[in-house]
Amino acid sequence: MIVIGKVNDLEKAVDAFRNEGKSIGLVPTMGALHEGHLSLVERCRNENDVVVVSVFVNPTQFNNKEDLRTYPRTEEADKALLEKAGCDIVFMPSVEEVYPEPDTRVFDLGQVAEVMEGAMRPGHFNGVAQIVSKLFMMVKPDRAYFGEKDFQQIAVIRQMLKTEGFKLQIVPCPIVREEDGLAKSSRNVRLSPEAREAAPSIYHALTDSTQYAQNHTVAETQQFVIDYINAHPEMEVEYYQIVDGITLMPVNDWSDSDYIVGCVTVYCGGVRLIDNIAYKQK
Ligand code: PAF
């Protein structure tokens, strides 16, 4: 595995593989790697000749300075995990290397970027589009892998692909969970023991709600999830929205779409966690 810090070196290394006719897969990450990331690397390994993983805590997607400052950073452990997972190139640049000048690009990400996370975290998706587009331009991958825990992020990146004209395949990968159902996340390490104990209720609320939904309206199901989670003193729902899985627009009735997903954000002992579940799958 080669560890690269400079954009020029990354481009040269990837070009050399591409000139040999090899397919390139990219897994963009912000490090603090866990089994969720490793499932993306494994899928990338199976589907491409060359696996590139970026590890970069992207400042432009944080709209909260404290969140950026306290974001977990475990570079040595990340390298060891990636080596074991069969990664070929790990790109670990500095902030100055990626942003020698401030990135002032504003992306047209459409309505998928305006709802839910877009409404709660202004500028977040523009920052994601800045770094992901830079990585796509540097690596020119055939495929890029993203976890479905960040369900809205995938929709936003697909939209960016369209407006920016990138030709590559986006591969969404299923959420990986702890045994008790909590979605794996780099933020889980910040949970206090009490919050960690409470956190699996998010998944239980979501799975129970798929049963509840069979004979209740969308609005009732939405309220069911909010009440279930808020019943726990450690937790507070920021939003729970049941939306069309493609447009991310709220649905009012189960017959409104044949692809319906519920997306939740919860403050759990002060740590912001997200999760989602499909009510109707394409
Ligand atoms: O999902 C993430 O970890 C980040 O948003 C990404 C895609 C690596 C961009 O910084």
PDB file of C-alpha atoms and ligand atoms in Angstrom:
ATOM      1  CA  MET A   1       0.000   0.000   0.000  1.00  0.00           C
ATOM      2  CA  ILE A   2       1.342   3.432  -0.935  1.00  0.00           C
ATOM      3  CA  VAL A   3       0.583   6.373   1.381  1.00  0.00           C
ATOM      4  CA  ILE A   4       0.415   9.655  -0.547  1.00  0.00           C
ATOM      5  CA  GLY A   5       0.084  13.201   0.778  1.00  0.00           C
ATOM      6  CA  LYS A   6       0.518  15.288  -2.403  1.00  0.00           C
ATOM      7  CA  VAL A   7      -2.046  15.762  -5.170  1.00  0.00           C
ATOM      8  CA  ASN A   8       0.619  15.493  -7.925  1.00  0.00           C
ATOM      9  CA  ASP A   9       1.881  12.180  -6.573  1.00  0.00           C
ATOM     10  CA  LEU A  10      -1.653  10.843  -6.349  1.00  0.00           C
ATOM     11  CA  GLU A  11      -2.419  11.819  -9.937  1.00  0.00           C
ATOM     12  CA  LYS A  12       0.823  10.247 -11.198  1.00  0.00           C
ATOM     13  CA  ALA A  13       0.271   7.003  -9.292  1.00  0.00           C
ATOM     14  CA  VAL A  14      -3.318   6.621 -10.476  1.00  0.00           C
ATOM     15  CA  ASP A  15      -2.452   7.590 -14.084  1.00  0.00           C
ATOM     16  CA  ALA A  16       0.225   4.876 -14.148  1.00  0.00           C
ATOM     17  CA  PHE A  17      -2.335   2.232 -13.163  1.00  0.00           C
ATOM     18  CA  ARG A  18      -4.899   3.591 -15.638  1.00  0.00           C
ATOM     19  CA  ASN A  19      -2.344   3.506 -18.468  1.00  0.00           C
ATOM     20  CA  GLU A  20      -1.924  -0.200 -17.759  1.00  0.00           C
ATOM     21  CA  GLY A  21      -5.662  -0.550 -18.444  1.00  0.00           C
ATOM     22  CA  LYS A  22      -6.583  -1.041 -14.788  1.00  0.00           C
ATOM     23  CA  SER A  23      -9.954  -0.026 -13.357  1.00  0.00           C
ATOM     24  CA  ILE A  24      -9.879   2.381 -10.411  1.00  0.00           C
ATOM     25  CA  GLY A  25     -12.228   2.391  -7.415  1.00  0.00           C
ATOM     26  CA  LEU A  26     -12.364   5.269  -4.919  1.00  0.00           C
ATOM     27  CA  VAL A  27     -13.595   5.209  -1.318  1.00  0.00           C
ATOM     28  CA  PRO A  28     -13.733   8.780   0.055  1.00  0.00           C
ATOM     29  CA  THR A  29     -13.583   8.882   3.882  1.00  0.00           C
ATOM     30  CA  MET A  30     -12.860  11.253   6.723  1.00  0.00           C
ATOM     31  CA  GLY A  31     -10.905   8.538   8.581  1.00  0.00           C
ATOM     32  CA  ALA A  32     -11.615   7.157  12.067  1.00  0.00           C
ATOM     33  CA  LEU A  33     -12.329   4.039  10.076  1.00  0.00           C
ATOM     34  CA  HIS A  34     -14.720   1.337  11.285  1.00  0.00           C
ATOM     35  CA  GLU A  35     -16.328  -1.752   9.796  1.00  0.00           C
ATOM     36  CA  GLY A  36     -18.757   0.405   7.818  1.00  0.00           C
ATOM     37  CA  HIS A  37     -15.854   1.957   5.890  1.00  0.00           C
ATOM     38  CA  LEU A  38     -14.147  -1.411   5.582  1.00  0.00           C
ATOM     39  CA  SER A  39     -17.267  -2.857   3.930  1.00  0.00           C
ATOM     40  CA  LEU A  40     -16.929  -0.127   1.264  1.00  0.00           C
ATOM     41  CA  VAL A  41     -13.236  -0.958   0.805  1.00  0.00           C
ATOM     42  CA  GLU A  42     -14.053  -4.668   0.497  1.00  0.00           C
ATOM     43  CA  ARG A  43     -16.714  -4.025  -2.147  1.00  0.00           C
ATOM     44  CA  CYS A  44     -14.307  -1.689  -3.963  1.00  0.00           C
ATOM     45  CA  ARG A  45     -11.611  -4.377  -3.803  1.00  0.00           C
ATOM     46  CA  ASN A  46     -13.968  -6.938  -5.360  1.00  0.00           C
ATOM     47  CA  GLU A  47     -15.058  -4.672  -8.214  1.00  0.00           C
ATOM     48  CA  ASN A  48     -11.855  -2.844  -9.248  1.00  0.00           C
ATOM     49  CA  ASP A  49      -8.195  -3.547 -10.066  1.00  0.00           C
ATOM     50  CA  VAL A  50      -6.973  -0.638  -7.958  1.00  0.00           C
ATOM     51  CA  VAL A  51      -8.411   0.594  -4.656  1.00  0.00           C
ATOM     52  CA  VAL A  52      -7.834   4.226  -3.664  1.00  0.00           C
ATOM     53  CA  VAL A  53      -9.021   5.404  -0.235  1.00  0.00           C
ATOM     54  CA  SER A  54      -8.901   9.065   0.758  1.00  0.00           C
ATOM     55  CA  VAL A  55      -8.640   9.969   4.439  1.00  0.00           C
ATOM     56  CA  PHE A  56      -9.311  13.667   4.866  1.00  0.00           C
ATOM     57  CA  VAL A  57     -11.380  15.541   7.430  1.00  0.00           C
ATOM     58  CA  ASN A  58     -12.823  18.104   5.048  1.00  0.00           C
ATOM     59  CA  PRO A  59     -13.172  21.475   6.832  1.00  0.00           C
ATOM     60  CA  THR A  60     -15.512  22.999   4.235  1.00  0.00           C
ATOM     61  CA  GLN A  61     -18.352  20.595   5.062  1.00  0.00           C
ATOM     62  CA  PHE A  62     -18.407  21.428   8.783  1.00  0.00           C
ATOM     63  CA  ASN A  63     -20.685  24.277   9.710  1.00  0.00           C
ATOM     64  CA  ASN A  64     -19.803  23.847  13.365  1.00  0.00           C
ATOM     65  CA  LYS A  65     -16.193  24.608  14.396  1.00  0.00           C
ATOM     66  CA  GLU A  66     -16.411  22.505  17.542  1.00  0.00           C
ATOM     67  CA  ASP A  67     -17.592  19.483  15.543  1.00  0.00           C
ATOM     68  CA  LEU A  68     -14.577  19.894  13.216  1.00  0.00           C
ATOM     69  CA  ARG A  69     -12.167  20.318  16.125  1.00  0.00           C
ATOM     70  CA  THR A  70     -13.404  17.236  17.968  1.00  0.00           C
ATOM     71  CA  TYR A  71     -13.875  15.010  14.900  1.00  0.00           C
ATOM     72  CA  PRO A  72     -11.982  11.785  15.732  1.00  0.00           C
ATOM     73  CA  ARG A  73      -8.598  11.402  13.999  1.00  0.00           C
ATOM     74  CA  THR A  74      -6.871   8.021  14.111  1.00  0.00           C
ATOM     75  CA  GLU A  75      -4.444   8.104  11.183  1.00  0.00           C
ATOM     76  CA  GLU A  76      -2.053   5.337  12.244  1.00  0.00           C
ATOM     77  CA  ALA A  77      -4.894   2.923  13.039  1.00  0.00           C
ATOM     78  CA  ASP A  78      -6.569   3.859   9.727  1.00  0.00           C
ATOM     79  CA  LYS A  79      -3.429   3.007   7.756  1.00  0.00           C
ATOM     80  CA  ALA A  80      -3.114  -0.362   9.486  1.00  0.00           C
ATOM     81  CA  LEU A  81      -6.763  -1.217   8.762  1.00  0.00           C
ATOM     82  CA  LEU A  82      -6.471  -0.155   5.122  1.00  0.00           C
ATOM     83  CA  GLU A  83      -3.303  -2.175   4.578  1.00  0.00           C
ATOM     84  CA  LYS A  84      -5.085  -5.242   5.938  1.00  0.00           C
ATOM     85  CA  ALA A  85      -8.176  -4.535   3.812  1.00  0.00           C
ATOM     86  CA  GLY A  86      -6.120  -4.614   0.588  1.00  0.00           C
ATOM     87  CA  CYS A  87      -6.099  -0.895  -0.218  1.00  0.00           C
ATOM     88  CA  ASP A  88      -3.520   0.025  -2.900  1.00  0.00           C
ATOM     89  CA  ILE A  89      -3.281   3.783  -2.423  1.00  0.00           C
ATOM     90  CA  VAL A  90      -4.247   5.818   0.633  1.00  0.00           C
ATOM     91  CA  PHE A  91      -4.432   9.557   0.070  1.00  0.00           C
ATOM     92  CA  MET A  92      -3.912  11.510   3.317  1.00  0.00           C
ATOM     93  CA  PRO A  93      -3.356  15.140   2.350  1.00  0.00           C
ATOM     94  CA  SER A  94      -3.089  18.250   4.516  1.00  0.00           C
ATOM     95  CA  VAL A  95      -5.781  20.937   4.371  1.00  0.00           C
ATOM     96  CA  GLU A  96      -3.306  23.283   2.579  1.00  0.00           C
ATOM     97  CA  GLU A  97      -2.646  20.622  -0.065  1.00  0.00           C
ATOM     98  CA  VAL A  98      -6.329  20.199  -0.895  1.00  0.00           C
ATOM     99  CA  TYR A  99      -7.236  23.878  -0.516  1.00  0.00           C
ATOM    100  CA  PRO A 100      -4.158  25.956  -1.466  1.00  0.00           C
ATOM    101  CA  GLU A 101      -6.719  28.715  -1.918  1.00  0.00           C
ATOM    102  CA  PRO A 102     -10.224  28.957  -0.447  1.00  0.00           C
ATOM    103  CA  ASP A 103     -12.697  26.979  -2.555  1.00  0.00           C
ATOM    104  CA  THR A 104     -15.365  29.476  -3.570  1.00  0.00           C
ATOM    105  CA  ARG A 105     -17.267  27.155  -5.910  1.00  0.00           C
ATOM    106  CA  VAL A 106     -21.010  27.049  -5.317  1.00  0.00           C
ATOM    107  CA  PHE A 107     -22.674  23.933  -6.702  1.00  0.00           C
ATOM    108  CA  ASP A 108     -26.148  23.665  -8.102  1.00  0.00           C
ATOM    109  CA  LEU A 109     -27.314  20.694  -6.052  1.00  0.00           C
ATOM    110  CA  GLY A 110     -31.041  21.243  -6.467  1.00  0.00           C
ATOM    111  CA  GLN A 111     -33.800  20.406  -4.025  1.00  0.00           C
ATOM    112  CA  VAL A 112     -32.184  17.183  -2.742  1.00  0.00           C
ATOM    113  CA  ALA A 113     -29.634  19.364  -0.955  1.00  0.00           C
ATOM    114  CA  GLU A 114     -32.155  21.759   0.539  1.00  0.00           C
ATOM    115  CA  VAL A 115     -34.210  19.452   2.750  1.00  0.00           C
ATOM    116  CA  MET A 116     -33.281  17.601   5.987  1.00  0.00           C
ATOM    117  CA  GLU A 117     -29.466  17.822   6.468  1.00  0.00           C
ATOM    118  CA  GLY A 118     -29.376  20.664   3.944  1.00  0.00           C
ATOM    119  CA  ALA A 119     -31.838  22.681   6.015  1.00  0.00           C
ATOM    120  CA  MET A 120     -30.163  21.867   9.360  1.00  0.00           C
ATOM    121  CA  ARG A 121     -26.560  22.279   8.229  1.00  0.00           C
ATOM    122  CA  PRO A 122     -26.372  25.183   5.771  1.00  0.00           C
ATOM    123  CA  GLY A 123     -23.365  24.878   3.452  1.00  0.00           C
ATOM    124  CA  HIS A 124     -22.674  21.279   4.453  1.00  0.00           C
ATOM    125  CA  PHE A 125     -23.513  19.699   1.105  1.00  0.00           C
ATOM    126  CA  ASN A 126     -21.730  22.403  -0.857  1.00  0.00           C
ATOM    127  CA  GLY A 127     -18.622  21.491   1.164  1.00  0.00           C
ATOM    128  CA  VAL A 128     -19.176  17.793   0.443  1.00  0.00           C
ATOM    129  CA  ALA A 129     -19.518  18.609  -3.272  1.00  0.00           C
ATOM    130  CA  GLN A 130     -16.280  20.642  -3.144  1.00  0.00           C
ATOM    131  CA  ILE A 131     -14.176  17.842  -1.722  1.00  0.00           C
ATOM    132  CA  VAL A 132     -15.830  14.976  -3.607  1.00  0.00           C
ATOM    133  CA  SER A 133     -15.528  16.812  -6.945  1.00  0.00           C
ATOM    134  CA  LYS A 134     -11.851  17.526  -6.222  1.00  0.00           C
ATOM    135  CA  LEU A 135     -11.270  13.840  -5.435  1.00  0.00           C
ATOM    136  CA  PHE A 136     -13.104  12.789  -8.614  1.00  0.00           C
ATOM    137  CA  MET A 137     -10.913  15.154 -10.664  1.00  0.00           C
ATOM    138  CA  MET A 138      -7.707  13.896  -9.028  1.00  0.00           C
ATOM    139  CA  VAL A 139      -8.449  10.159  -9.115  1.00  0.00           C
ATOM    140  CA  LYS A 140     -10.843   9.938 -12.106  1.00  0.00           C
ATOM    141  CA  PRO A 141     -12.264   6.722 -10.687  1.00  0.00           C
ATOM    142  CA  ASP A 142     -14.451   4.270 -12.611  1.00  0.00           C
ATOM    143  CA  ARG A 143     -16.503   3.744  -9.455  1.00  0.00           C
ATOM    144  CA  ALA A 144     -16.891   5.526  -6.105  1.00  0.00           C
ATOM    145  CA  TYR A 145     -18.310   3.952  -2.957  1.00  0.00           C
ATOM    146  CA  PHE A 146     -20.531   5.644  -0.363  1.00  0.00           C
ATOM    147  CA  GLY A 147     -22.372   4.296   2.684  1.00  0.00           C
ATOM    148  CA  GLU A 148     -26.169   4.453   2.767  1.00  0.00           C
ATOM    149  CA  LYS A 149     -26.124   5.744   6.346  1.00  0.00           C
ATOM    150  CA  ASP A 150     -25.591   9.125   4.700  1.00  0.00           C
ATOM    151  CA  PHE A 151     -28.600   8.522   2.480  1.00  0.00           C
ATOM    152  CA  GLN A 152     -29.082  12.148   1.473  1.00  0.00           C
ATOM    153  CA  GLN A 153     -25.373  12.575   0.712  1.00  0.00           C
ATOM    154  CA  ILE A 154     -25.643   9.913  -2.002  1.00  0.00           C
ATOM    155  CA  ALA A 155     -28.589  11.733  -3.621  1.00  0.00           C
ATOM    156  CA  VAL A 156     -26.629  15.006  -3.511  1.00  0.00           C
ATOM    157  CA  ILE A 157     -23.524  13.416  -5.040  1.00  0.00           C
ATOM    158  CA  ARG A 158     -25.633  11.880  -7.829  1.00  0.00           C
ATOM    159  CA  GLN A 159     -26.999  15.359  -8.517  1.00  0.00           C
ATOM    160  CA  MET A 160     -23.468  16.793  -8.587  1.00  0.00           C
ATOM    161  CA  LEU A 161     -22.457  14.106 -11.089  1.00  0.00           C
ATOM    162  CA  LYS A 162     -25.222  15.285 -13.393  1.00  0.00           C
ATOM    163  CA  THR A 163     -24.500  19.008 -13.165  1.00  0.00           C
ATOM    164  CA  GLU A 164     -20.699  18.629 -13.321  1.00  0.00           C
ATOM    165  CA  GLY A 165     -20.741  15.932 -16.013  1.00  0.00           C
ATOM    166  CA  PHE A 166     -18.626  13.334 -14.181  1.00  0.00           C
ATOM    167  CA  LYS A 167     -18.718   9.914 -15.849  1.00  0.00           C
ATOM    168  CA  LEU A 168     -18.384   7.342 -13.136  1.00  0.00           C
ATOM    169  CA  GLN A 169     -20.551   4.898 -11.273  1.00  0.00           C
ATOM    170  CA  ILE A 170     -21.730   5.707  -7.742  1.00  0.00           C
ATOM    171  CA  VAL A 171     -22.010   2.529  -5.683  1.00  0.00           C
ATOM    172  CA  PRO A 172     -24.228   2.851  -2.573  1.00  0.00           C
ATOM    173  CA  CYS A 173     -23.359   0.305   0.139  1.00  0.00           C
ATOM    174  CA  PRO A 174     -25.682  -0.936   2.919  1.00  0.00           C
ATOM    175  CA  ILE A 175     -25.473   0.410   6.476  1.00  0.00           C
ATOM    176  CA  VAL A 176     -23.278  -1.693   8.766  1.00  0.00           C
ATOM    177  CA  ARG A 177     -24.625  -1.995  12.316  1.00  0.00           C
ATOM    178  CA  GLU A 178     -23.365  -2.960  15.751  1.00  0.00           C
ATOM    179  CA  GLU A 179     -24.907  -6.158  17.133  1.00  0.00           C
ATOM    180  CA  ASP A 180     -27.485  -4.096  19.025  1.00  0.00           C
ATOM    181  CA  GLY A 181     -28.529  -2.267  15.843  1.00  0.00           C
ATOM    182  CA  LEU A 182     -26.719   1.058  16.237  1.00  0.00           C
ATOM    183  CA  ALA A 183     -25.446   2.206  12.826  1.00  0.00           C
ATOM    184  CA  LYS A 184     -21.628   2.231  12.812  1.00  0.00           C
ATOM    185  CA  SER A 185     -20.325   5.780  12.785  1.00  0.00           C
ATOM    186  CA  SER A 186     -17.036   7.511  13.546  1.00  0.00           C
ATOM    187  CA  ARG A 187     -19.035   9.670  15.973  1.00  0.00           C
ATOM    188  CA  ASN A 188     -20.051   6.676  18.124  1.00  0.00           C
ATOM    189  CA  VAL A 189     -16.743   6.867  20.028  1.00  0.00           C
ATOM    190  CA  ARG A 190     -17.926  10.186  21.466  1.00  0.00           C
ATOM    191  CA  LEU A 191     -20.981   8.628  23.142  1.00  0.00           C
ATOM    192  CA  SER A 192     -20.923   8.438  26.944  1.00  0.00           C
ATOM    193  CA  PRO A 193     -21.690   4.968  28.376  1.00  0.00           C
ATOM    194  CA  GLU A 194     -25.295   6.097  29.090  1.00  0.00           C
ATOM    195  CA  ALA A 195     -25.765   7.528  25.594  1.00  0.00           C
ATOM    196  CA  ARG A 196     -24.223   4.431  24.018  1.00  0.00           C
ATOM    197  CA  GLU A 197     -26.697   2.266  25.921  1.00  0.00           C
ATOM    198  CA  ALA A 198     -29.615   4.395  24.731  1.00  0.00           C
ATOM    199  CA  ALA A 199     -28.494   4.793  21.098  1.00  0.00           C
ATOM    200  CA  PRO A 200     -29.778   1.438  19.716  1.00  0.00           C
ATOM    201  CA  SER A 201     -33.331   2.738  20.364  1.00  0.00           C
ATOM    202  CA  ILE A 202     -32.932   4.735  17.156  1.00  0.00           C
ATOM    203  CA  TYR A 203     -32.761   1.555  15.105  1.00  0.00           C
ATOM    204  CA  HIS A 204     -35.460  -0.151  17.176  1.00  0.00           C
ATOM    205  CA  ALA A 205     -37.790   2.812  16.600  1.00  0.00           C
ATOM    206  CA  LEU A 206     -37.133   2.630  12.860  1.00  0.00           C
ATOM    207  CA  THR A 207     -37.607  -1.136  12.530  1.00  0.00           C
ATOM    208  CA  ASP A 208     -40.713  -1.180  14.771  1.00  0.00           C
ATOM    209  CA  SER A 209     -42.139   1.652  12.695  1.00  0.00           C
ATOM    210  CA  THR A 210     -42.081  -0.476   9.533  1.00  0.00           C
ATOM    211  CA  GLN A 211     -44.618  -2.767  11.259  1.00  0.00           C
ATOM    212  CA  TYR A 212     -46.581   0.171  12.638  1.00  0.00           C
ATOM    213  CA  ALA A 213     -46.717   1.705   9.151  1.00  0.00           C
ATOM    214  CA  GLN A 214     -48.722  -1.262   7.826  1.00  0.00           C
ATOM    215  CA  ASN A 215     -51.918   0.120   9.369  1.00  0.00           C
ATOM    216  CA  HIS A 216     -51.091   3.750  10.107  1.00  0.00           C
ATOM    217  CA  THR A 217     -50.678   6.909   8.061  1.00  0.00           C
ATOM    218  CA  VAL A 218     -47.356   8.518   7.168  1.00  0.00           C
ATOM    219  CA  ALA A 219     -47.953  11.306   9.718  1.00  0.00           C
ATOM    220  CA  GLU A 220     -48.790   8.795  12.480  1.00  0.00           C
ATOM    221  CA  THR A 221     -45.707   6.730  11.654  1.00  0.00           C
ATOM    222  CA  GLN A 222     -43.537   9.816  11.731  1.00  0.00           C
ATOM    223  CA  GLN A 223     -44.890  10.705  15.184  1.00  0.00           C
ATOM    224  CA  PHE A 224     -44.436   7.094  16.362  1.00  0.00           C
ATOM    225  CA  VAL A 225     -40.696   7.255  15.656  1.00  0.00           C
ATOM    226  CA  ILE A 226     -40.270  10.690  17.236  1.00  0.00           C
ATOM    227  CA  ASP A 227     -42.157   9.677  20.415  1.00  0.00           C
ATOM    228  CA  TYR A 228     -40.334   6.335  20.669  1.00  0.00           C
ATOM    229  CA  ILE A 229     -36.904   7.992  20.556  1.00  0.00           C
ATOM    230  CA  ASN A 230     -37.782  11.074  22.625  1.00  0.00           C
ATOM    231  CA  ALA A 231     -39.165   8.824  25.381  1.00  0.00           C
ATOM    232  CA  HIS A 232     -35.532   8.214  26.270  1.00  0.00           C
ATOM    233  CA  PRO A 233     -34.113  11.033  28.448  1.00  0.00           C
ATOM    234  CA  GLU A 234     -30.708  10.833  26.690  1.00  0.00           C
ATOM    235  CA  MET A 235     -32.171  11.477  23.265  1.00  0.00           C
ATOM    236  CA  GLU A 236     -33.825  14.190  21.245  1.00  0.00           C
ATOM    237  CA  VAL A 237     -34.954  13.881  17.641  1.00  0.00           C
ATOM    238  CA  GLU A 238     -33.869  16.808  15.476  1.00  0.00           C
ATOM    239  CA  TYR A 239     -36.008  15.664  12.544  1.00  0.00           C
ATOM    240  CA  TYR A 240     -37.696  12.555  11.263  1.00  0.00           C
ATOM    241  CA  GLN A 241     -38.882  12.784   7.700  1.00  0.00           C
ATOM    242  CA  ILE A 242     -40.489  10.172   5.521  1.00  0.00           C
ATOM    243  CA  VAL A 243     -39.525  10.978   1.947  1.00  0.00           C
ATOM    244  CA  ASP A 244     -39.445   9.781  -1.630  1.00  0.00           C
ATOM    245  CA  GLY A 245     -36.154   7.834  -1.953  1.00  0.00           C
ATOM    246  CA  ILE A 246     -35.152   9.648  -5.162  1.00  0.00           C
ATOM    247  CA  THR A 247     -36.433  13.237  -4.874  1.00  0.00           C
ATOM    248  CA  LEU A 248     -36.210  13.344  -1.024  1.00  0.00           C
ATOM    249  CA  MET A 249     -39.481  15.288  -1.009  1.00  0.00           C
ATOM    250  CA  PRO A 250     -41.806  14.438   1.918  1.00  0.00           C
ATOM    251  CA  VAL A 251     -44.553  11.931   1.117  1.00  0.00           C
ATOM    252  CA  ASN A 252     -48.043  12.393   2.571  1.00  0.00           C
ATOM    253  CA  ASP A 253     -49.431   9.016   1.693  1.00  0.00           C
ATOM    254  CA  TRP A 254     -47.867   5.563   1.345  1.00  0.00           C
ATOM    255  CA  SER A 255     -49.197   5.427  -2.229  1.00  0.00           C
ATOM    256  CA  ASP A 256     -47.268   8.609  -3.207  1.00  0.00           C
ATOM    257  CA  SER A 257     -44.151   6.673  -4.252  1.00  0.00           C
ATOM    258  CA  ASP A 258     -42.855   3.125  -4.712  1.00  0.00           C
ATOM    259  CA  TYR A 259     -39.572   4.037  -2.978  1.00  0.00           C
ATOM    260  CA  ILE A 260     -40.053   5.525   0.517  1.00  0.00           C
ATOM    261  CA  VAL A 261     -37.361   6.097   3.128  1.00  0.00           C
ATOM    262  CA  GLY A 262     -37.452   7.530   6.646  1.00  0.00           C
ATOM    263  CA  CYS A 263     -34.429   9.664   7.627  1.00  0.00           C
ATOM    264  CA  VAL A 264     -33.716  10.571  11.227  1.00  0.00           C
ATOM    265  CA  THR A 265     -31.265  12.763  13.095  1.00  0.00           C
ATOM    266  CA  VAL A 266     -30.993  12.425  16.843  1.00  0.00           C
ATOM    267  CA  TYR A 267     -28.974  14.194  19.505  1.00  0.00           C
ATOM    268  CA  CYS A 268     -27.914  11.351  21.759  1.00  0.00           C
ATOM    269  CA  GLY A 269     -26.229  12.637  24.922  1.00  0.00           C
ATOM    270  CA  GLY A 270     -25.215  15.652  22.798  1.00  0.00           C
ATOM    271  CA  VAL A 271     -23.765  13.587  19.912  1.00  0.00           C
ATOM    272  CA  ARG A 272     -25.546  13.990  16.578  1.00  0.00           C
ATOM    273  CA  LEU A 273     -26.375  10.603  15.033  1.00  0.00           C
ATOM    274  CA  ILE A 274     -28.158   9.845  11.772  1.00  0.00           C
ATOM    275  CA  ASP A 275     -29.890   6.739  10.486  1.00  0.00           C
ATOM    276  CA  ASN A 276     -32.552   5.712   7.976  1.00  0.00           C
ATOM    277  CA  ILE A 277     -34.846   2.896   6.961  1.00  0.00           C
ATOM    278  CA  ALA A 278     -36.757   1.967   3.806  1.00  0.00           C
ATOM    279  CA  TYR A 279     -40.556   1.522   4.028  1.00  0.00           C
ATOM    280  CA  LYS A 280     -40.838   0.732   0.321  1.00  0.00           C
ATOM    281  CA  GLN A 281     -37.827  -0.422  -1.643  1.00  0.00           C
ATOM    282  CA  LYS A 282     -37.415   0.165  -5.378  1.00  0.00           C
TER     283      LYS A 282
HETATM  284  O1  PAF B   1     -19.227  10.661   4.177  1.00  0.00           O
HETATM  285  C1  PAF B   1     -18.139  11.189   4.491  1.00  0.00           C
HETATM  286  O2  PAF B   1     -17.341  10.653   5.279  1.00  0.00           O
HETATM  287  C2  PAF B   1     -17.760  12.532   3.882  1.00  0.00           C
HETATM  288  O3  PAF B   1     -18.872  13.348   3.744  1.00  0.00           O
HETATM  289  C3  PAF B   1     -17.016  12.378   2.533  1.00  0.00           C
HETATM  290  C4  PAF B   1     -17.890  11.774   1.462  1.00  0.00           C
HETATM  291  C5  PAF B   1     -15.774  11.537   2.723  1.00  0.00           C
HETATM  292  C6  PAF B   1     -16.580  13.760   2.046  1.00  0.00           C
HETATM  293  O4  PAF B   1     -15.723  14.388   2.950  1.00  0.00           O
END
